[in-house]
Short mmCIF file of C-alpha atoms in Angstrom, two decimals:
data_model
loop_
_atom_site.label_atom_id
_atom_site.label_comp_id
_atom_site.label_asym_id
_atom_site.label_seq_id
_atom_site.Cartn_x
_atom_site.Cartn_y
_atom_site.Cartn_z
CA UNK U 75 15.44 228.15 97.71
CA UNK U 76 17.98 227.58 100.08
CA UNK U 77 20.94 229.37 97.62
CA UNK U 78 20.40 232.07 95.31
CA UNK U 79 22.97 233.13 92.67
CA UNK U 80 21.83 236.88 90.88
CA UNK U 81 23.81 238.77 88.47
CA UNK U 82 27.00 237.45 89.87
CA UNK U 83 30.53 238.71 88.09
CA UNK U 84 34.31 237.81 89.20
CA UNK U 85 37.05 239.12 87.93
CA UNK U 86 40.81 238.46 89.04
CA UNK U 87 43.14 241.24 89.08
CA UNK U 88 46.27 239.29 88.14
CA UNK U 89 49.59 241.90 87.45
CA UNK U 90 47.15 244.36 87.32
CA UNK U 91 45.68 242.97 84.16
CA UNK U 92 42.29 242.09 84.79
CA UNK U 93 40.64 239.19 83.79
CA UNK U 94 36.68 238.60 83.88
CA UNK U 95 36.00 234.62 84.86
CA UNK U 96 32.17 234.65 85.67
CA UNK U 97 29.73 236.83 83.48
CA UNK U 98 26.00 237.86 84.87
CA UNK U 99 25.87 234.14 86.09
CA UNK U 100 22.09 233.53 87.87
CA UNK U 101 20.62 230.05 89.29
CA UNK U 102 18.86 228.72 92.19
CA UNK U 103 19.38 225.40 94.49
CA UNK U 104 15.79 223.88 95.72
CA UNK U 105 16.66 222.58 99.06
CA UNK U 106 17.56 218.66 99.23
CA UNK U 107 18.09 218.53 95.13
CA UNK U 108 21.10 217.09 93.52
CA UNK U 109 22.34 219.66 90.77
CA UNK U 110 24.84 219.52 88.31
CA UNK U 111 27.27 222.51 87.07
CA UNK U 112 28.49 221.57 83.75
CA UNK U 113 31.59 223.27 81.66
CA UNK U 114 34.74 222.75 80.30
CA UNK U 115 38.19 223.75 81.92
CA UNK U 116 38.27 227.42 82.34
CA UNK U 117 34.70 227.69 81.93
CA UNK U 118 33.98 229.48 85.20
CA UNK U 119 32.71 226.69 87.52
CA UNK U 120 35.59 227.02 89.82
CA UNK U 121 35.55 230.22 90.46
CA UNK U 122 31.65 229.96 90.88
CA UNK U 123 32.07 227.72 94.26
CA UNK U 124 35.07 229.36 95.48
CA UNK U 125 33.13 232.46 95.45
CA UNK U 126 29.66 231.02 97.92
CA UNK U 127 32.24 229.69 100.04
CA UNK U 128 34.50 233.23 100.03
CA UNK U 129 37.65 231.49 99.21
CA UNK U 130 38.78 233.77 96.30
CA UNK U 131 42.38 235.00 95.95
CA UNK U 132 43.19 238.57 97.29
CA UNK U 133 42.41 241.08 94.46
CA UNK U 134 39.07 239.67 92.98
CA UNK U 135 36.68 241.29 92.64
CA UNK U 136 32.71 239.80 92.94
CA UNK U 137 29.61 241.98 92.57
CA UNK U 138 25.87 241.05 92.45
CA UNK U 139 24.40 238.23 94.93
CA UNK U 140 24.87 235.24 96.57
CA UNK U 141 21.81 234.64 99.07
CA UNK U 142 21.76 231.42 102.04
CA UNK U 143 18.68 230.83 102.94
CA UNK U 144 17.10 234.78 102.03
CA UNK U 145 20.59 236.22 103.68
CA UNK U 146 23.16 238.27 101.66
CA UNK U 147 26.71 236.34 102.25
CA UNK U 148 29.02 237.72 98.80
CA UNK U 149 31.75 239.48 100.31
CA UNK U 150 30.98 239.23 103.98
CA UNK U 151 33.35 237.38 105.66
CA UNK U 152 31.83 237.23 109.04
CA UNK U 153 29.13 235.35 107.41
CA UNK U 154 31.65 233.30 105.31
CA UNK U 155 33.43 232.17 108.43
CA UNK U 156 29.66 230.99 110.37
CA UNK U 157 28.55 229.12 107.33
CA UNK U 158 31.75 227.85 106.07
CA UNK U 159 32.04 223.87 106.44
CA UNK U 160 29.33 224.14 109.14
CA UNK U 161 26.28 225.16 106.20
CA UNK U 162 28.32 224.92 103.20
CA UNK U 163 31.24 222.15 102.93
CA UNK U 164 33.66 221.75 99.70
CA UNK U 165 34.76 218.14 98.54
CA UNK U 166 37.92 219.30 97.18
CA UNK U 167 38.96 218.90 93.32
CA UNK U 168 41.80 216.20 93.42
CA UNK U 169 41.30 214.15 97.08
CA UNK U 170 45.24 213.41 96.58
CA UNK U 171 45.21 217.17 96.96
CA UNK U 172 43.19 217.80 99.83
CA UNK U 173 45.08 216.15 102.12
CA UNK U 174 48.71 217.36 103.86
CA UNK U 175 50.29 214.09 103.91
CA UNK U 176 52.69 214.08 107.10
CA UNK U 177 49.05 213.82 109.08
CA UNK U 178 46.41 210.86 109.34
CA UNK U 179 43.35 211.29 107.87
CA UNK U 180 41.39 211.25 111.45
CA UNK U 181 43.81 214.06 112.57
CA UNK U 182 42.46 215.94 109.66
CA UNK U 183 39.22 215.31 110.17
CA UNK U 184 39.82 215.97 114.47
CA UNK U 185 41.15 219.22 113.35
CA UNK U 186 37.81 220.04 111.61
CA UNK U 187 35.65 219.14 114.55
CA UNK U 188 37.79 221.06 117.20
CA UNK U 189 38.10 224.43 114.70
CA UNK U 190 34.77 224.54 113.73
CA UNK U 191 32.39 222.97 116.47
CA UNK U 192 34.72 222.55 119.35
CA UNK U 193 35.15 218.61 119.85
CA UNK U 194 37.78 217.11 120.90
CA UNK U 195 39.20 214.28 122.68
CA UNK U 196 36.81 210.62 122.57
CA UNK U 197 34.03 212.73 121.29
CA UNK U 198 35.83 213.58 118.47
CA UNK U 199 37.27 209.92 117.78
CA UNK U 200 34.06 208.72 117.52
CA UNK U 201 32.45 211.45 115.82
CA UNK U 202 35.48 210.63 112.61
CA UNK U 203 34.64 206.78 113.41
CA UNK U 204 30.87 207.46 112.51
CA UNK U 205 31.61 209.61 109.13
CA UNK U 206 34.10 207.06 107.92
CA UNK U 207 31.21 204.36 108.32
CA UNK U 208 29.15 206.49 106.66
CA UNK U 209 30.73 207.00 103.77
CA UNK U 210 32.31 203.14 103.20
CA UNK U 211 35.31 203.25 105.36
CA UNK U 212 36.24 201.03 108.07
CA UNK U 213 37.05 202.97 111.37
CA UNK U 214 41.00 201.80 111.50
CA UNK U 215 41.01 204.76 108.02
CA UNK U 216 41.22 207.11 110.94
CA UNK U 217 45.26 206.01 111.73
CA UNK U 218 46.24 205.76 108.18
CA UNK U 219 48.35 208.55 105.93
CA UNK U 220 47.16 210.14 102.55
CA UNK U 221 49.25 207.77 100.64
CA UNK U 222 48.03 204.57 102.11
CA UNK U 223 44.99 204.86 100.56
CA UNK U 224 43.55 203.91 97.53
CA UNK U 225 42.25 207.02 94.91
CA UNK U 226 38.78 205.86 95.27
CA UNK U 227 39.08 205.82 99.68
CA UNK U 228 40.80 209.13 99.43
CA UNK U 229 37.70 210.60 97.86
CA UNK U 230 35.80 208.88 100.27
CA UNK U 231 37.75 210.43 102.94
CA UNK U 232 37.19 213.59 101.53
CA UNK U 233 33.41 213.31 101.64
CA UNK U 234 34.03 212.34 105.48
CA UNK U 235 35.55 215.55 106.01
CA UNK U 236 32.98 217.52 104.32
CA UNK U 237 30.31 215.85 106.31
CA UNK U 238 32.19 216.33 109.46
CA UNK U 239 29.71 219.52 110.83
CA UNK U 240 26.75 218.24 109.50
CA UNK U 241 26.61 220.85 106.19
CA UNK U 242 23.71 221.34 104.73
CA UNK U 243 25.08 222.24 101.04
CA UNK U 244 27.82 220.03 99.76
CA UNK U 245 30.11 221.47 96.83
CA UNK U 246 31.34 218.52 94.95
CA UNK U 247 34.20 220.10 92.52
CA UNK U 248 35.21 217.28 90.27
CA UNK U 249 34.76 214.62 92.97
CA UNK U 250 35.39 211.47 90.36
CA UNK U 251 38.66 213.16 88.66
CA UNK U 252 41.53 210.37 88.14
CA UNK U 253 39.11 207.98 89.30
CA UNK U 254 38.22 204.47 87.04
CA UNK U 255 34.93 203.72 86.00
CA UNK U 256 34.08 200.91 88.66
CA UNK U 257 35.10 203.48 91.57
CA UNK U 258 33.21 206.83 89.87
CA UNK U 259 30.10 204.77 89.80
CA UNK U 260 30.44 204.04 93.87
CA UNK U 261 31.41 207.81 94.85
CA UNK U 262 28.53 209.06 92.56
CA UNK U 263 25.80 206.32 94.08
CA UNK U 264 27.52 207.75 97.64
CA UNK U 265 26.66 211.22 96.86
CA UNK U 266 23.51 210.23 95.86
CA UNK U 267 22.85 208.08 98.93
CA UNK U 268 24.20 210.94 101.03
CA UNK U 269 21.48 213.59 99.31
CA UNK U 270 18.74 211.36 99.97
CA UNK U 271 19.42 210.45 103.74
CA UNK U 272 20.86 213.47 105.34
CA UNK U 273 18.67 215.81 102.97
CA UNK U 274 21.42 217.23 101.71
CA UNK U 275 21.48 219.96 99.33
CA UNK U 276 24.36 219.14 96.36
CA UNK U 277 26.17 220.83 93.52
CA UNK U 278 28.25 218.59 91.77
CA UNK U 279 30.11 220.40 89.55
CA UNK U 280 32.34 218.67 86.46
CA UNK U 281 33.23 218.46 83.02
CA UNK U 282 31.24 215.12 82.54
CA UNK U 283 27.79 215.53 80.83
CA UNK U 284 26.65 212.25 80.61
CA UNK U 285 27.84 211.51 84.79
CA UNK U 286 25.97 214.59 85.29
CA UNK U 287 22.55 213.88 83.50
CA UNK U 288 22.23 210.57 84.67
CA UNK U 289 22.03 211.62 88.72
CA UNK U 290 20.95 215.70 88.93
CA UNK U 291 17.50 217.25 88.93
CA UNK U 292 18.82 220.06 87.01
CA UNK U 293 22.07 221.66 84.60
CA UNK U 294 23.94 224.44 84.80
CA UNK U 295 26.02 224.68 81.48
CA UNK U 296 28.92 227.16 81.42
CA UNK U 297 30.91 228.59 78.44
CA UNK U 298 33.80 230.91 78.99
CA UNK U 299 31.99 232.19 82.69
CA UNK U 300 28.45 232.75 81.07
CA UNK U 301 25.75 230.68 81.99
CA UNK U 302 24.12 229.07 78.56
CA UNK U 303 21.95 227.23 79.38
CA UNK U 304 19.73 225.32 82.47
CA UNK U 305 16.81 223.10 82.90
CA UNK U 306 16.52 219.51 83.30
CA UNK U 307 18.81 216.60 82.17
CA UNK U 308 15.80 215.34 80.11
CA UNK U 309 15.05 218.85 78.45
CA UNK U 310 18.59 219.77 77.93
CA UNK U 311 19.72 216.20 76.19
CA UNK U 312 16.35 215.91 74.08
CA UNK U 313 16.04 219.91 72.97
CA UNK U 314 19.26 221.66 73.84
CA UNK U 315 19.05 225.30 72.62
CA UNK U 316 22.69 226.83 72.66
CA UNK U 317 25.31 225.49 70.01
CA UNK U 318 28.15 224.51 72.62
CA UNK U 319 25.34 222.37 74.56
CA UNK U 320 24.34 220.89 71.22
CA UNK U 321 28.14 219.97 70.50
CA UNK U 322 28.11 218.09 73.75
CA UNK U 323 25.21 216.36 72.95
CA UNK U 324 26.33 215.57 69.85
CA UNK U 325 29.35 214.45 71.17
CA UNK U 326 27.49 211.77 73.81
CA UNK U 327 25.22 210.85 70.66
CA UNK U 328 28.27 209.62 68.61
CA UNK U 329 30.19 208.11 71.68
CA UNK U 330 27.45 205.88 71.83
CA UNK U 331 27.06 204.53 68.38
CA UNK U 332 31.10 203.75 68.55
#
């Protein structure tokens, strides 16, 4: 497995009131598989990638383990900062978000490739050329601000950015939020493209069951930070065995007879 997730707990220390987010939470990412982790707002999913990539807020607290490749990384930041965009890359929840918008999206992707691998100058330039063709995007993206772009070729953008050192785990957090159908379908058949031809490893984690069975090997479900439930789409649509995973079933079942 190239990511291991034991026993792992999180809770935030807000005003000194603590608050429990993730529960005993435990799953496994095959190498080069396309996973899904499924829950509503609040349901811990969140908190569950900002921990493997070491980004939670100062006073939380995360015990148990979180293993790259047979190496212990929870709450070691030396190994956080090596691994960090380089191993493990984030697409961002919101592309709008993601970006600062008084700089071009190549600048933010140059600033990537000089911070983390040291290019700069024409290397760089066509270094962001190559990742914008990759994902869709003419090269001319590169001189453009945040807000010249469409919702659908900021998300793009993003997944540029996250490919930038060559990761080999992608965390998609909500990648098709605020997206319309047409556009969702073309970001999830890039992701899926992207899996299969860079053998990338990918988590994509949302609120969408249906998005999520129809392109991952295998489900996470999440209910108020505990794990429920896990096994394939196929297994998890056709017997599910906790009641909030049979609600949501239910709930595709009688979308689709509407």
């Amino acid at each position: 497995m190239i990511l291991s997730v034991k026993n792992l707990n999180v809770t935030y220390n807000i005003h000194a009131d603590p608050t429990k987010a993730v529960s005993d939470v435990s799953f496994e990412l095959a190498e080069n598989s396309f996973c899904g982790l499924i829950g509503e707002s609040g349901s811990g999913k969140s908190t569950i990638i900002m921990t493997l990539l070491g980004l939670l807020p100062n006073g939380s607290c995360a015990t148990g383990s979180v293993l790259y490749r047979g190496t212990e990384i929870l709450n070691r930041e030396e190994k956080y900062f090596n691994l960090r965009q380089k191993k493990i890359a984030l697409i961002p929840q919101g592309a709008l978000n993601s970006f600062t918008p008084v700089l071009t999206i190549g600048a933010h992707i140059k600033e990537i490739l000089e911070l983390h691998l040291g290019v700069i100058g024409k290397d760089a330039d066509t270094r962001i050329a190559e990742l914008l063709h990759e994902t869709g995007l003419p090269a001319t993206i590169a001189q453009r601000y945040p807000h010249e772009l469409s919702g659908g070729q900021k998300q793009r953008a993003a997944i540029a950015a996250a490919l930038s050192c060559s990761p080999e785990i992608i965390l998609a957090d909500e990648p098709t939020t605020a997206l319309d159908v047409v556009t969702q379908s073309s970001i999830v058949e890039l992701l899926k493209r992207l899996c299969r031809e860079n053998k990338l490893t990918i988590l994509l984690v949302t609120h969408d069951l249906p998005l999520a069975a129809s392109v991952c090997e295998n489900l996470f479900v999440m209910k108020d930070g505990i794990l429920i439930e896990k096994g394939n789409p196929k297994a998890i649509l056709t017997n599910p065995q906790m009641p909030h995973t049979k609600a949501l079933v239910a709930a595709i079942l009688k979308e689709d007879t509407l």
